[in-house]
């Protein structure tokens, strides 16, 4: 099955701790994205990557970090510097070839800071 | 911010009725997409319309785009209870590398 997976589905963190959210895709997509969604809100872009070992900040990158060591993987670390990390985090991927650039989304990780 | 806005924020209809939701955006686009999100799940791509297209159909979905007004509409015909979800529009950046999502319309279809 081709797709994009995120783990864990639910994550609890104590204040002051860093936590890493996993995102893996086997769609051979070049681009990967991390979004944050707050209740009743749209998606806000945290980071995106179009190629291995390269990534760019989105609108709300502060307090987050990413890496892209493999094409298939784009983990997101929520650091203790993120003031309000409780949210639903969505990872997505898309191809950069041709003119179709719809995004394929993972099932999301719900992070709660205790 | 380039984030778009959907209107209405919430919509409740009877099964079998049509549902129309609108999206407004702020800057020039290459294309506009509509996505669906069931509660607590990831988004699913529904349809993409390019800036040089005015209307597109896919099954019970009809999307229109008016670039002069920077707006789009999504029409779901003959709605079903299973259509209950949130619907988001997304526009791309000038480079096409980033996507900007609207705030969403929450649709409830009553059986």
PDB file of N, CA and C in Angstrom, chain B residues 7-68:
ATOM      1  N   UNK B   7     -16.622  30.435   3.614  1.00  0.00           N
ATOM      2  CA  UNK B   7     -17.891  30.995   4.057  1.00  0.00           C
ATOM      3  C   UNK B   7     -18.997  30.075   3.574  1.00  0.00           C
ATOM      4  N   UNK B   8     -19.946  29.640   4.417  1.00  0.00           N
ATOM      5  CA  UNK B   8     -20.027  29.982   5.840  1.00  0.00           C
ATOM      6  C   UNK B   8     -19.057  29.169   6.688  1.00  0.00           C
ATOM      7  N   UNK B   9     -18.929  29.511   7.949  1.00  0.00           N
ATOM      8  CA  UNK B   9     -18.084  28.722   8.845  1.00  0.00           C
ATOM      9  C   UNK B   9     -18.730  27.386   9.131  1.00  0.00           C
ATOM     10  N   UNK B  10     -20.051  27.365   9.201  1.00  0.00           N
ATOM     11  CA  UNK B  10     -20.773  26.134   9.474  1.00  0.00           C
ATOM     12  C   UNK B  10     -22.039  26.104   8.640  1.00  0.00           C
ATOM     13  N   UNK B  11     -22.420  24.908   8.214  1.00  0.00           N
ATOM     14  CA  UNK B  11     -23.579  24.730   7.351  1.00  0.00           C
ATOM     15  C   UNK B  11     -24.263  23.428   7.723  1.00  0.00           C
ATOM     16  N   UNK B  12     -25.577  23.483   7.912  1.00  0.00           N
ATOM     17  CA  UNK B  12     -26.333  22.300   8.275  1.00  0.00           C
ATOM     18  C   UNK B  12     -27.487  22.150   7.293  1.00  0.00           C
ATOM     19  N   UNK B  13     -27.574  20.990   6.627  1.00  0.00           N
ATOM     20  CA  UNK B  13     -28.613  20.775   5.617  1.00  0.00           C
ATOM     21  C   UNK B  13     -29.212  19.386   5.786  1.00  0.00           C
ATOM     22  N   UNK B  14     -30.348  19.168   5.124  1.00  0.00           N
ATOM     23  CA  UNK B  14     -30.977  17.860   5.115  1.00  0.00           C
ATOM     24  C   UNK B  14     -30.376  17.006   3.996  1.00  0.00           C
ATOM     25  N   UNK B  15     -30.341  15.732   4.237  1.00  0.00           N
ATOM     26  CA  UNK B  15     -29.858  14.803   3.214  1.00  0.00           C
ATOM     27  C   UNK B  15     -30.656  15.000   1.924  1.00  0.00           C
ATOM     28  N   UNK B  16     -29.941  14.989   0.801  1.00  0.00           N
ATOM     29  CA  UNK B  16     -30.591  15.194  -0.484  1.00  0.00           C
ATOM     30  C   UNK B  16     -30.509  16.620  -0.988  1.00  0.00           C
ATOM     31  N   UNK B  17     -30.314  17.567  -0.079  1.00  0.00           N
ATOM     32  CA  UNK B  17     -30.157  18.969  -0.487  1.00  0.00           C
ATOM     33  C   UNK B  17     -28.752  19.203  -1.025  1.00  0.00           C
ATOM     34  N   UNK B  18     -28.611  20.336  -1.694  1.00  0.00           N
ATOM     35  CA  UNK B  18     -27.294  20.737  -2.176  1.00  0.00           C
ATOM     36  C   UNK B  18     -26.602  21.603  -1.129  1.00  0.00           C
ATOM     37  N   UNK B  19     -25.277  21.504  -1.082  1.00  0.00           N
ATOM     38  CA  UNK B  19     -24.474  22.313  -0.152  1.00  0.00           C
ATOM     39  C   UNK B  19     -23.509  23.156  -0.954  1.00  0.00           C
ATOM     40  N   UNK B  20     -23.488  24.451  -0.668  1.00  0.00           N
ATOM     41  CA  UNK B  20     -22.562  25.355  -1.346  1.00  0.00           C
ATOM     42  C   UNK B  20     -21.696  26.064  -0.324  1.00  0.00           C
ATOM     43  N   UNK B  21     -20.412  26.036  -0.541  1.00  0.00           N
ATOM     44  CA  UNK B  21     -19.490  26.755   0.326  1.00  0.00           C
ATOM     45  C   UNK B  21     -18.525  27.570  -0.545  1.00  0.00           C
ATOM     46  N   UNK B  22     -18.107  28.679   0.000  1.00  0.00           N
ATOM     47  CA  UNK B  22     -17.313  29.630  -0.764  1.00  0.00           C
ATOM     48  C   UNK B  22     -15.939  29.843  -0.139  1.00  0.00           C
ATOM     49  N   UNK B  23     -15.018  30.239  -0.991  1.00  0.00           N
ATOM     50  CA  UNK B  23     -13.643  30.477  -0.548  1.00  0.00           C
ATOM     51  C   UNK B  23     -13.161  31.772  -1.173  1.00  0.00           C
ATOM     52  N   UNK B  24     -12.605  32.642  -0.362  1.00  0.00           N
ATOM     53  CA  UNK B  24     -11.985  33.851  -0.903  1.00  0.00           C
ATOM     54  C   UNK B  24     -10.513  33.843  -0.550  1.00  0.00           C
ATOM     55  N   UNK B  25      -9.690  34.372  -1.428  1.00  0.00           N
ATOM     56  CA  UNK B  25      -8.256  34.394  -1.199  1.00  0.00           C
ATOM     57  C   UNK B  25      -7.705  35.757  -1.579  1.00  0.00           C
ATOM     58  N   UNK B  26      -6.409  35.963  -1.318  1.00  0.00           N
ATOM     59  CA  UNK B  26      -5.906  37.330  -1.379  1.00  0.00           C
ATOM     60  C   UNK B  26      -4.946  37.609  -2.519  1.00  0.00           C
ATOM     61  N   UNK B  27      -4.199  36.604  -2.984  1.00  0.00           N
ATOM     62  CA  UNK B  27      -3.166  36.888  -3.981  1.00  0.00           C
ATOM     63  C   UNK B  27      -3.395  36.053  -5.234  1.00  0.00           C
ATOM     64  N   UNK B  28      -2.630  36.344  -6.280  1.00  0.00           N
ATOM     65  CA  UNK B  28      -2.729  35.565  -7.512  1.00  0.00           C
ATOM     66  C   UNK B  28      -2.328  34.121  -7.255  1.00  0.00           C
ATOM     67  N   UNK B  29      -2.959  33.227  -7.974  1.00  0.00           N
ATOM     68  CA  UNK B  29      -2.714  31.805  -7.747  1.00  0.00           C
ATOM     69  C   UNK B  29      -2.418  31.088  -9.065  1.00  0.00           C
ATOM     70  N   UNK B  30      -1.806  29.920  -8.942  1.00  0.00           N
ATOM     71  CA  UNK B  30      -1.670  29.010 -10.086  1.00  0.00           C
ATOM     72  C   UNK B  30      -2.842  28.047 -10.125  1.00  0.00           C
ATOM     73  N   UNK B  31      -3.224  27.574  -8.963  1.00  0.00           N
ATOM     74  CA  UNK B  31      -4.384  26.711  -8.891  1.00  0.00           C
ATOM     75  C   UNK B  31      -5.008  26.796  -7.506  1.00  0.00           C
ATOM     76  N   UNK B  32      -6.221  26.265  -7.401  1.00  0.00           N
ATOM     77  CA  UNK B  32      -6.937  26.228  -6.129  1.00  0.00           C
ATOM     78  C   UNK B  32      -7.442  24.807  -5.936  1.00  0.00           C
ATOM     79  N   UNK B  33      -7.332  24.339  -4.720  1.00  0.00           N
ATOM     80  CA  UNK B  33      -7.747  22.968  -4.433  1.00  0.00           C
ATOM     81  C   UNK B  33      -8.762  22.966  -3.299  1.00  0.00           C
ATOM     82  N   UNK B  34      -9.589  21.949  -3.299  1.00  0.00           N
ATOM     83  CA  UNK B  34     -10.519  21.716  -2.203  1.00  0.00           C
ATOM     84  C   UNK B  34     -10.179  20.384  -1.551  1.00  0.00           C
ATOM     85  N   UNK B  35     -10.224  20.402  -0.213  1.00  0.00           N
ATOM     86  CA  UNK B  35      -9.944  19.215   0.586  1.00  0.00           C
ATOM     87  C   UNK B  35     -11.079  18.984   1.560  1.00  0.00           C
ATOM     88  N   UNK B  36     -11.188  17.755   1.976  1.00  0.00           N
ATOM     89  CA  UNK B  36     -12.178  17.354   2.966  1.00  0.00           C
ATOM     90  C   UNK B  36     -11.451  16.766   4.168  1.00  0.00           C
ATOM     91  N   UNK B  37     -11.984  17.033   5.380  1.00  0.00           N
ATOM     92  CA  UNK B  37     -11.406  16.484   6.595  1.00  0.00           C
ATOM     93  C   UNK B  37     -12.512  15.957   7.489  1.00  0.00           C
ATOM     94  N   UNK B  38     -12.489  14.668   7.727  1.00  0.00           N
ATOM     95  CA  UNK B  38     -13.363  14.098   8.741  1.00  0.00           C
ATOM     96  C   UNK B  38     -12.753  14.390  10.108  1.00  0.00           C
ATOM     97  N   UNK B  39     -13.583  14.442  11.098  1.00  0.00           N
ATOM     98  CA  UNK B  39     -13.161  14.856  12.437  1.00  0.00           C
ATOM     99  C   UNK B  39     -11.971  14.049  12.930  1.00  0.00           C
ATOM    100  N   UNK B  40     -10.897  14.733  13.306  1.00  0.00           N
ATOM    101  CA  UNK B  40      -9.741  14.070  13.878  1.00  0.00           C
ATOM    102  C   UNK B  40      -8.899  13.286  12.892  1.00  0.00           C
ATOM    103  N   UNK B  41      -9.106  13.514  11.613  1.00  0.00           N
ATOM    104  CA  UNK B  41      -8.367  12.770  10.587  1.00  0.00           C
ATOM    105  C   UNK B  41      -7.543  13.713   9.718  1.00  0.00           C
ATOM    106  N   UNK B  42      -6.756  13.119   8.816  1.00  0.00           N
ATOM    107  CA  UNK B  42      -6.032  13.934   7.857  1.00  0.00           C
ATOM    108  C   UNK B  42      -6.960  14.449   6.763  1.00  0.00           C
ATOM    109  N   UNK B  43      -6.414  15.322   5.916  1.00  0.00           N
ATOM    110  CA  UNK B  43      -7.205  15.879   4.815  1.00  0.00           C
ATOM    111  C   UNK B  43      -7.131  14.978   3.596  1.00  0.00           C
ATOM    112  N   UNK B  44      -8.204  14.986   2.827  1.00  0.00           N
ATOM    113  CA  UNK B  44      -8.268  14.212   1.598  1.00  0.00           C
ATOM    114  C   UNK B  44      -8.529  15.164   0.444  1.00  0.00           C
ATOM    115  N   UNK B  45      -7.728  15.059  -0.593  1.00  0.00           N
ATOM    116  CA  UNK B  45      -7.871  15.929  -1.760  1.00  0.00           C
ATOM    117  C   UNK B  45      -9.155  15.578  -2.521  1.00  0.00           C
ATOM    118  N   UNK B  46      -9.923  16.622  -2.882  1.00  0.00           N
ATOM    119  CA  UNK B  46     -11.172  16.410  -3.631  1.00  0.00           C
ATOM    120  C   UNK B  46     -11.022  16.793  -5.089  1.00  0.00           C
ATOM    121  N   UNK B  47     -10.545  18.004  -5.331  1.00  0.00           N
ATOM    122  CA  UNK B  47     -10.557  18.511  -6.701  1.00  0.00           C
ATOM    123  C   UNK B  47      -9.588  19.684  -6.809  1.00  0.00           C
ATOM    124  N   UNK B  48      -8.989  19.831  -7.968  1.00  0.00           N
ATOM    125  CA  UNK B  48      -8.069  20.926  -8.246  1.00  0.00           C
ATOM    126  C   UNK B  48      -8.577  21.678  -9.467  1.00  0.00           C
ATOM    127  N   UNK B  49      -8.574  22.998  -9.389  1.00  0.00           N
ATOM    128  CA  UNK B  49      -8.961  23.815 -10.532  1.00  0.00           C
ATOM    129  C   UNK B  49      -7.841  24.809 -10.806  1.00  0.00           C
ATOM    130  N   UNK B  50      -7.456  24.925 -12.069  1.00  0.00           N
ATOM    131  CA  UNK B  50      -6.345  25.793 -12.423  1.00  0.00           C
ATOM    132  C   UNK B  50      -6.831  27.218 -12.650  1.00  0.00           C
ATOM    133  N   UNK B  51      -5.915  28.147 -12.603  1.00  0.00           N
ATOM    134  CA  UNK B  51      -6.298  29.554 -12.683  1.00  0.00           C
ATOM    135  C   UNK B  51      -6.917  29.913 -14.034  1.00  0.00           C
ATOM    136  N   UNK B  52      -6.677  29.109 -15.067  1.00  0.00           N
ATOM    137  CA  UNK B  52      -7.259  29.396 -16.384  1.00  0.00           C
ATOM    138  C   UNK B  52      -8.561  28.617 -16.626  1.00  0.00           C
ATOM    139  N   UNK B  53      -9.029  27.933 -15.595  1.00  0.00           N
ATOM    140  CA  UNK B  53     -10.299  27.213 -15.682  1.00  0.00           C
ATOM    141  C   UNK B  53     -11.358  27.972 -14.892  1.00  0.00           C
ATOM    142  N   UNK B  54     -12.599  27.838 -15.304  1.00  0.00           N
ATOM    143  CA  UNK B  54     -13.688  28.535 -14.627  1.00  0.00           C
ATOM    144  C   UNK B  54     -14.612  27.592 -13.878  1.00  0.00           C
ATOM    145  N   UNK B  55     -14.664  26.333 -14.343  1.00  0.00           N
ATOM    146  CA  UNK B  55     -15.562  25.379 -13.711  1.00  0.00           C
ATOM    147  C   UNK B  55     -15.008  23.982 -13.919  1.00  0.00           C
ATOM    148  N   UNK B  56     -15.238  23.146 -12.907  1.00  0.00           N
ATOM    149  CA  UNK B  56     -14.781  21.770 -13.005  1.00  0.00           C
ATOM    150  C   UNK B  56     -15.748  20.876 -12.251  1.00  0.00           C
ATOM    151  N   UNK B  57     -15.950  19.663 -12.767  1.00  0.00           N
ATOM    152  CA  UNK B  57     -16.873  18.720 -12.148  1.00  0.00           C
ATOM    153  C   UNK B  57     -16.127  17.444 -11.787  1.00  0.00           C
ATOM    154  N   UNK B  58     -16.559  16.828 -10.705  1.00  0.00           N
ATOM    155  CA  UNK B  58     -16.065  15.512 -10.332  1.00  0.00           C
ATOM    156  C   UNK B  58     -17.161  14.824  -9.540  1.00  0.00           C
ATOM    157  N   UNK B  59     -17.875  13.898 -10.182  1.00  0.00           N
ATOM    158  CA  UNK B  59     -18.973  13.216  -9.505  1.00  0.00           C
ATOM    159  C   UNK B  59     -20.034  14.208  -9.064  1.00  0.00           C
ATOM    160  N   UNK B  60     -20.316  14.237  -7.766  1.00  0.00           N
ATOM    161  CA  UNK B  60     -21.322  15.169  -7.231  1.00  0.00           C
ATOM    162  C   UNK B  60     -20.739  16.535  -6.866  1.00  0.00           C
ATOM    163  N   UNK B  61     -19.474  16.728  -7.173  1.00  0.00           N
ATOM    164  CA  UNK B  61     -18.789  17.984  -6.846  1.00  0.00           C
ATOM    165  C   UNK B  61     -18.719  18.887  -8.075  1.00  0.00           C
ATOM    166  N   UNK B  62     -18.993  20.172  -7.824  1.00  0.00           N
ATOM    167  CA  UNK B  62     -18.811  21.173  -8.877  1.00  0.00           C
ATOM    168  C   UNK B  62     -18.059  22.349  -8.256  1.00  0.00           C
ATOM    169  N   UNK B  63     -16.967  22.713  -8.872  1.00  0.00           N
ATOM    170  CA  UNK B  63     -16.148  23.818  -8.381  1.00  0.00           C
ATOM    171  C   UNK B  63     -16.119  24.915  -9.433  1.00  0.00           C
ATOM    172  N   UNK B  64     -16.273  26.140  -8.977  1.00  0.00           N
ATOM    173  CA  UNK B  64     -16.109  27.289  -9.869  1.00  0.00           C
ATOM    174  C   UNK B  64     -14.981  28.161  -9.348  1.00  0.00           C
ATOM    175  N   UNK B  65     -14.392  28.906 -10.236  1.00  0.00           N
ATOM    176  CA  UNK B  65     -13.298  29.804  -9.883  1.00  0.00           C
ATOM    177  C   UNK B  65     -13.477  31.119 -10.612  1.00  0.00           C
ATOM    178  N   UNK B  66     -13.438  32.209  -9.871  1.00  0.00           N
ATOM    179  CA  UNK B  66     -13.505  33.556 -10.445  1.00  0.00           C
ATOM    180  C   UNK B  66     -12.246  34.296  -9.997  1.00  0.00           C
ATOM    181  N   UNK B  67     -11.247  34.328 -10.854  1.00  0.00           N
ATOM    182  CA  UNK B  67      -9.975  34.941 -10.469  1.00  0.00           C
ATOM    183  C   UNK B  67     -10.086  36.453 -10.350  1.00  0.00           C
ATOM    184  N   UNK B  68     -11.060  37.059 -11.039  1.00  0.00           N
ATOM    185  CA  UNK B  68     -11.207  38.512 -10.928  1.00  0.00           C
ATOM    186  C   UNK B  68     -11.727  38.903  -9.543  1.00  0.00           C
TER     187      UNK B  68
END
